[in-house]
Amino acid sequence: MKLDITQIKDTFQSGIDLENERVHIAAKHAGLHEDTLAAMDQNSDGVLDRAELHSLKLLLDTADADDEGIDLGYNADGKVGGDTVLWHGLAESIRDPRERILAVARTALQDPRLEEGYKGQERMLSHNTIHKGERVGDLIETRFENTYKCNLFVGDALWRAGFEVPLTRGDGWTHISSAEAWLKSPIFKTISAEDVQPGDIVVIDDLTTRGSGGAHIEIVTEINGKDVVAIGSRWTENGVFEDADRLYEFRDATRVESGGYQVGDQEFRFLRHRDMETPQAQLRI
């Protein structure tokens, strides 16, 4: 997938923290010297802001000699290019915690390896150590065929952005909890639709199919009155991947005892991470 300057500016709105270790790790894996990034910080404030992103595009264009421009995913030799490595590392280093979550989610959606992850042909994009796989004999099987769905996508985005995520453990395995389990997790608090902000979580619980697999989870990207836009990984019944922002309307919603909103046979709950107000406490550096 080719990326242009507009997508770069949309992804890195609040600036990239050049002191964050994630940037240096990504630059090293991409084969870049640390001074290369520092040289683009024209005002020496430690942040690569929107006015300096044109230089970043030129750097990304040349970070991978095997293709032209910023082309996410695998190269012809089956290896991940330097531009892809740097792109994800930069997203993890955005200073604002809410924008960092959104950037990590969007960079994952832009990467064609996401669909391969769903098919079980690719490890988690983040190489998240949480995903230890199912135990098969003496081995740990890490191919999550048909399981890299909404909870893993949102969980990976939060984890890569530096936040704790709800976990479910078994004999030899650890997974990010299913969407409906997030509703009961002490990691989050339920908030009103009026208070929701980009980077918060929306859980859509199907009231007709309560239980495991009965809910869907996404990351809020935009609020417009009583309309909420969110993104998450979703596959249709025929296996087609959808990555477009989805609009949820709450004009006729009824507030219920749980603190959520009922619209027909669905209940919407907005969750905020308990560490959202202390961003430096949870940022992995």
C-alpha positions as a printed NumPy array, in Angstrom:
array([[  0.   ,   0.   ,   0.   ],
       [  1.509,   3.336,  -1.099],
       [  1.261,   6.252,   1.328],
       [  1.347,   9.97 ,   0.518],
       [  2.035,  13.13 ,   2.52 ],
       [ -1.667,  13.643,   3.325],
       [ -1.882,  10.247,   5.009],
       [  1.332,  10.963,   6.89 ],
       [  0.002,  14.27 ,   8.253],
       [ -3.342,  12.697,   9.16 ],
       [ -1.583,   9.915,  11.06 ],
       [  0.982,  12.031,  12.929],
       [ -1.122,  15.053,  13.889],
       [  0.366,  15.926,  17.281],
       [  3.998,  15.282,  16.457],
       [  6.45 ,  12.454,  17.063],
       [  8.421,  12.366,  20.304],
       [ 12.012,  11.896,  19.137],
       [ 13.127,  11.072,  22.677],
       [ 10.904,   8.001,  22.79 ],
       [ 12.883,   4.775,  22.686],
       [ 10.386,   3.272,  20.216],
       [ 11.62 ,   5.69 ,  17.54 ],
       [ 15.232,   4.712,  18.081],
       [ 14.436,   0.992,  18.013],
       [ 12.458,   1.382,  14.775],
       [ 15.164,   3.523,  13.169],
       [ 17.816,   0.965,  14.085],
       [ 15.793,  -1.9  ,  12.572],
       [ 15.234,   0.229,   9.469],
       [ 18.992,   0.71 ,   9.125],
       [ 18.937,   4.443,   9.895],
       [ 21.357,   6.393,  12.063],
       [ 19.763,   8.181,  15.034],
       [ 21.197,  11.509,  13.876],
       [ 19.098,  11.243,  10.706],
       [ 15.851,  11.746,  12.626],
       [ 17.351,  14.424,  14.875],
       [ 18.453,  16.43 ,  11.829],
       [ 14.816,  16.768,  10.719],
       [ 13.912,  18.491,  14.002],
       [ 14.553,  21.972,  12.65 ],
       [ 13.6  ,  23.879,  15.817],
       [ 15.335,  21.366,  18.141],
       [ 12.3  ,  20.95 ,  20.405],
       [ 12.496,  17.151,  20.479],
       [  9.255,  16.768,  18.527],
       [  8.836,  16.148,  14.821],
       [  5.756,  18.296,  14.128],
       [  3.466,  18.658,  11.108],
       [  5.642,  21.337,   9.506],
       [  8.586,  18.922,   9.5  ],
       [  6.773,  15.877,   8.11 ],
       [  7.789,  16.472,   4.478],
       [ 11.335,  15.569,   5.503],
       [  9.948,  12.449,   7.154],
       [  8.254,  11.403,   3.929],
       [ 11.533,  11.708,   2.038],
       [ 13.21 ,   9.581,   4.687],
       [ 10.495,   6.92 ,   4.51 ],
       [ 10.723,   6.952,   0.717],
       [ 14.391,   5.996,   0.917],
       [ 14.228,   3.702,   3.974],
       [ 13.56 ,   0.674,   1.796],
       [ 15.675,   0.296,  -1.324],
       [ 13.594,  -2.635,  -2.599],
       [ 10.569,  -0.566,  -3.566],
       [  9.63 ,   2.956,  -4.613],
       [  7.938,   5.187,  -2.084],
       [  6.35 ,   4.099,   1.187],
       [  5.   ,   0.631,   0.53 ],
       [  3.829,  -1.241,   3.62 ],
       [  4.078,  -4.985,   4.055],
       [  6.463,  -7.508,   2.576],
       [  8.984,  -6.906,  -0.196],
       [  9.455,  -9.279,  -3.105],
       [ 12.041, -11.203,  -1.072],
       [  9.471, -11.926,   1.635],
       [ 11.045,  -9.569,   4.162],
       [  9.465,  -6.55 ,   5.821],
       [ 10.929,  -3.315,   4.442],
       [ 12.577,  -0.56 ,   6.446],
       [  9.777,   1.852,   5.582],
       [  7.216,  -0.478,   7.187],
       [  9.313,  -0.96 ,  10.337],
       [  9.844,   2.783,  10.747],
       [  6.184,   3.6  ,   9.996],
       [  4.92 ,   1.456,  12.888],
       [  7.641,   2.654,  15.269],
       [  6.811,   6.29 ,  14.584],
       [  3.131,   5.666,  15.349],
       [  4.06 ,   4.202,  18.736],
       [  6.018,   7.377,  19.557],
       [  3.36 ,  10.063,  19.086],
       [  3.313,  12.315,  22.128],
       [ -0.452,  12.637,  22.709],
       [ -1.824,   9.335,  24.117],
       [ -5.161,   9.514,  22.301],
       [ -3.598,  10.297,  18.957],
       [ -1.   ,   7.61 ,  19.625],
       [ -3.733,   4.965,  19.954],
       [ -5.406,   6.148,  16.739],
       [ -2.108,   6.261,  14.842],
       [ -1.169,   2.73 ,  15.904],
       [ -4.61 ,   1.485,  14.848],
       [ -4.489,   3.255,  11.491],
       [ -0.973,   2.069,  10.667],
       [ -2.104,  -1.491,  11.376],
       [ -5.12 ,  -1.072,   9.089],
       [ -2.853,   0.306,   6.358],
       [ -0.569,  -2.728,   6.536],
       [ -1.615,  -5.605,   4.237],
       [ -0.198,  -8.069,   6.761],
       [ -3.276,  -7.466,   8.924],
       [ -5.429,  -9.58 ,   6.633],
       [ -2.779, -12.293,   6.628],
       [ -2.906, -12.237,  10.424],
       [ -6.602, -12.993,  10.315],
       [ -5.978, -15.928,   7.991],
       [ -3.396, -17.331,  10.385],
       [ -0.558, -16.716,   7.94 ],
       [  1.136, -13.924,   9.883],
       [  2.035, -13.401,  13.526],
       [  0.485, -10.421,  15.273],
       [  1.699,  -7.23 ,  13.638],
       [  3.077,  -5.913,  16.905],
       [  4.777,  -9.215,  17.801],
       [  2.874,  -8.697,  21.023],
       [  4.345, -10.946,  23.706],
       [  0.861, -11.337,  25.175],
       [ -0.079, -13.682,  22.351],
       [  1.536, -16.897,  23.505],
       [ -0.683, -19.214,  21.502],
       [ -2.423, -22.48 ,  22.212],
       [ -0.398, -25.378,  23.619],
       [ -0.193, -28.276,  21.168],
       [  1.785, -31.123,  22.708],
       [  5.183, -29.709,  23.603],
       [  4.783, -26.762,  21.241],
       [  3.029, -23.405,  21.381],
       [  0.966, -22.883,  18.241],
       [  0.917, -19.188,  17.293],
       [ -1.243, -19.3  ,  14.175],
       [ -4.52 , -17.697,  15.188],
       [ -6.547, -18.619,  12.132],
       [ -9.923, -16.847,  12.016],
       [ -9.28 , -15.233,  15.397],
       [ -7.439, -11.963,  14.75 ],
       [-10.668, -10.07 ,  15.137],
       [-11.862,  -6.974,  16.958],
       [-10.594,  -7.752,  20.472],
       [ -7.069,  -8.57 ,  19.296],
       [ -6.948,  -5.577,  16.95 ],
       [ -8.069,  -3.1  ,  19.633],
       [ -6.008,  -4.858,  22.294],
       [ -2.869,  -4.725,  20.165],
       [ -3.456,  -1.027,  19.425],
       [ -3.758,  -0.19 ,  23.127],
       [ -0.829,  -2.42 ,  24.094],
       [  1.448,  -0.925,  21.456],
       [  0.387,   2.558,  22.586],
       [  1.545,   1.686,  26.109],
       [ -1.694,   0.742,  27.853],
       [ -2.576,  -2.345,  29.88 ],
       [ -5.222,  -4.586,  28.277],
       [ -7.608,  -7.194,  29.762],
       [ -6.237, -10.739,  29.53 ],
       [ -7.637, -14.255,  29.713],
       [ -5.281, -17.079,  30.695],
       [ -5.412, -20.836,  30.365],
       [ -3.1  , -23.849,  30.478],
       [ -0.055, -22.603,  28.621],
       [ -1.73 , -19.721,  26.815],
       [ -2.612, -16.059,  27.296],
       [ -5.006, -14.101,  25.065],
       [ -6.466, -10.626,  25.035],
       [ -9.963, -11.021,  26.472],
       [-13.044, -11.205,  24.266],
       [-14.957,  -7.992,  23.592],
       [-17.755,  -8.671,  26.085],
       [-15.19 ,  -9.284,  28.858],
       [-13.892,  -5.721,  28.424],
       [-17.21 ,  -4.492,  29.83 ],
       [-16.375,  -6.055,  33.221],
       [-12.68 ,  -5.184,  33.31 ],
       [-11.507,  -2.83 ,  36.104],
       [ -9.037,  -1.382,  33.598],
       [-11.869,   0.716,  32.13 ],
       [-14.635,   2.979,  33.351],
       [-17.948,   3.494,  31.566],
       [-18.479,   7.046,  30.303],
       [-21.398,   8.862,  28.714],
       [-21.75 ,   9.564,  25.009],
       [-21.336,  13.26 ,  25.839],
       [-17.937,  12.608,  27.427],
       [-16.492,  10.252,  24.81 ],
       [-13.34 ,  11.381,  22.978],
       [-11.18 ,   9.947,  20.197],
       [ -9.113,   7.079,  21.577],
       [-11.887,   5.845,  23.86 ],
       [-13.464,   2.427,  23.259],
       [-16.963,   1.499,  22.115],
       [-18.332,  -1.994,  22.759],
       [-21.41 ,  -3.03 ,  20.779],
       [-23.151,  -5.873,  22.626],
       [-25.76 ,  -7.895,  20.741],
       [-28.576,  -8.39 ,  23.263],
       [-29.913, -11.391,  21.336],
       [-26.642, -13.36 ,  21.599],
       [-25.271, -12.684,  25.076],
       [-22.066, -14.523,  25.925],
       [-18.761, -15.231,  24.235],
       [-18.66 , -13.857,  20.718],
       [-21.75 , -11.732,  21.24 ],
       [-20.042,  -8.336,  21.234],
       [-17.91 ,  -6.206,  18.934],
       [-15.294,  -3.635,  19.982],
       [-13.797,  -0.63 ,  18.181],
       [-11.749,   2.525,  18.8  ],
       [-13.571,   5.863,  18.621],
       [-12.054,   8.216,  16.032],
       [-14.573,  11.057,  15.798],
       [-17.63 ,  12.486,  17.584],
       [-20.203,  14.666,  15.873],
       [-23.166,  15.429,  18.084],
       [-24.797,  12.057,  18.738],
       [-22.962,  10.372,  15.894],
       [-19.824,   8.417,  16.739],
       [-17.271,   7.164,  14.207],
       [-15.037,   4.22 ,  15.136],
       [-12.569,   1.775,  13.574],
       [-11.743,  -1.855,  14.227],
       [-10.927,  -5.07 ,  12.423],
       [-14.019,  -6.711,  11.009],
       [-14.493,  -9.482,   8.496],
       [-17.726, -10.229,   6.687],
       [-19.204, -13.719,   6.613],
       [-17.531, -14.391,   3.27 ],
       [-14.123, -13.467,   4.67 ],
       [-13.766,  -9.993,   3.128],
       [-11.847,  -7.557,   5.317],
       [-13.438,  -4.16 ,   6.004],
       [-11.296,  -1.3  ,   7.274],
       [-13.478,   1.768,   6.697],
       [-14.565,   4.018,   9.564],
       [-18.072,   3.127,  10.699],
       [-20.757,   5.577,  11.823],
       [-22.941,   4.764,  14.835],
       [-25.993,   6.946,  15.526],
       [-27.358,   7.569,  19.026],
       [-30.161,  10.008,  18.274],
       [-32.865,   7.566,  19.362],
       [-30.822,   5.698,  21.966],
       [-32.153,   4.914,  25.439],
       [-29.757,   5.206,  28.401],
       [-29.83 ,   1.97 ,  30.413],
       [-28.789,   0.952,  33.925],
       [-25.331,  -0.254,  32.85 ],
       [-24.466,   3.263,  31.714],
       [-24.7  ,   2.243,  28.08 ],
       [-27.188,   3.05 ,  25.341],
       [-29.727,   0.684,  23.816],
       [-30.525,   0.991,  20.126],
       [-32.854,  -1.792,  19.01 ],
       [-31.294,  -5.141,  19.931],
       [-27.866,  -3.638,  20.584],
       [-26.346,  -1.994,  23.628],
       [-23.487,   0.469,  23.165],
       [-21.028,   1.08 ,  26.004],
       [-18.269,   3.676,  25.915],
       [-15.147,   2.803,  27.895],
       [-12.177,   4.927,  28.934],
       [ -8.874,   3.46 ,  30.065],
       [ -8.132,   4.249,  33.697],
       [ -4.616,   5.442,  32.757],
       [ -5.753,   7.833,  30.031],
       [ -5.321,  10.872,  32.276],
       [ -1.742,   9.884,  33.199],
       [ -0.219,   9.225,  29.765],
       [  3.413,   9.092,  30.846],
       [  2.61 ,   6.47 ,  33.493],
       [  1.67 ,   3.856,  30.918],
       [  3.806,   4.777,  27.898],
       [  6.403,   2.078,  27.27 ],
       [  9.751,   3.857,  26.764]])
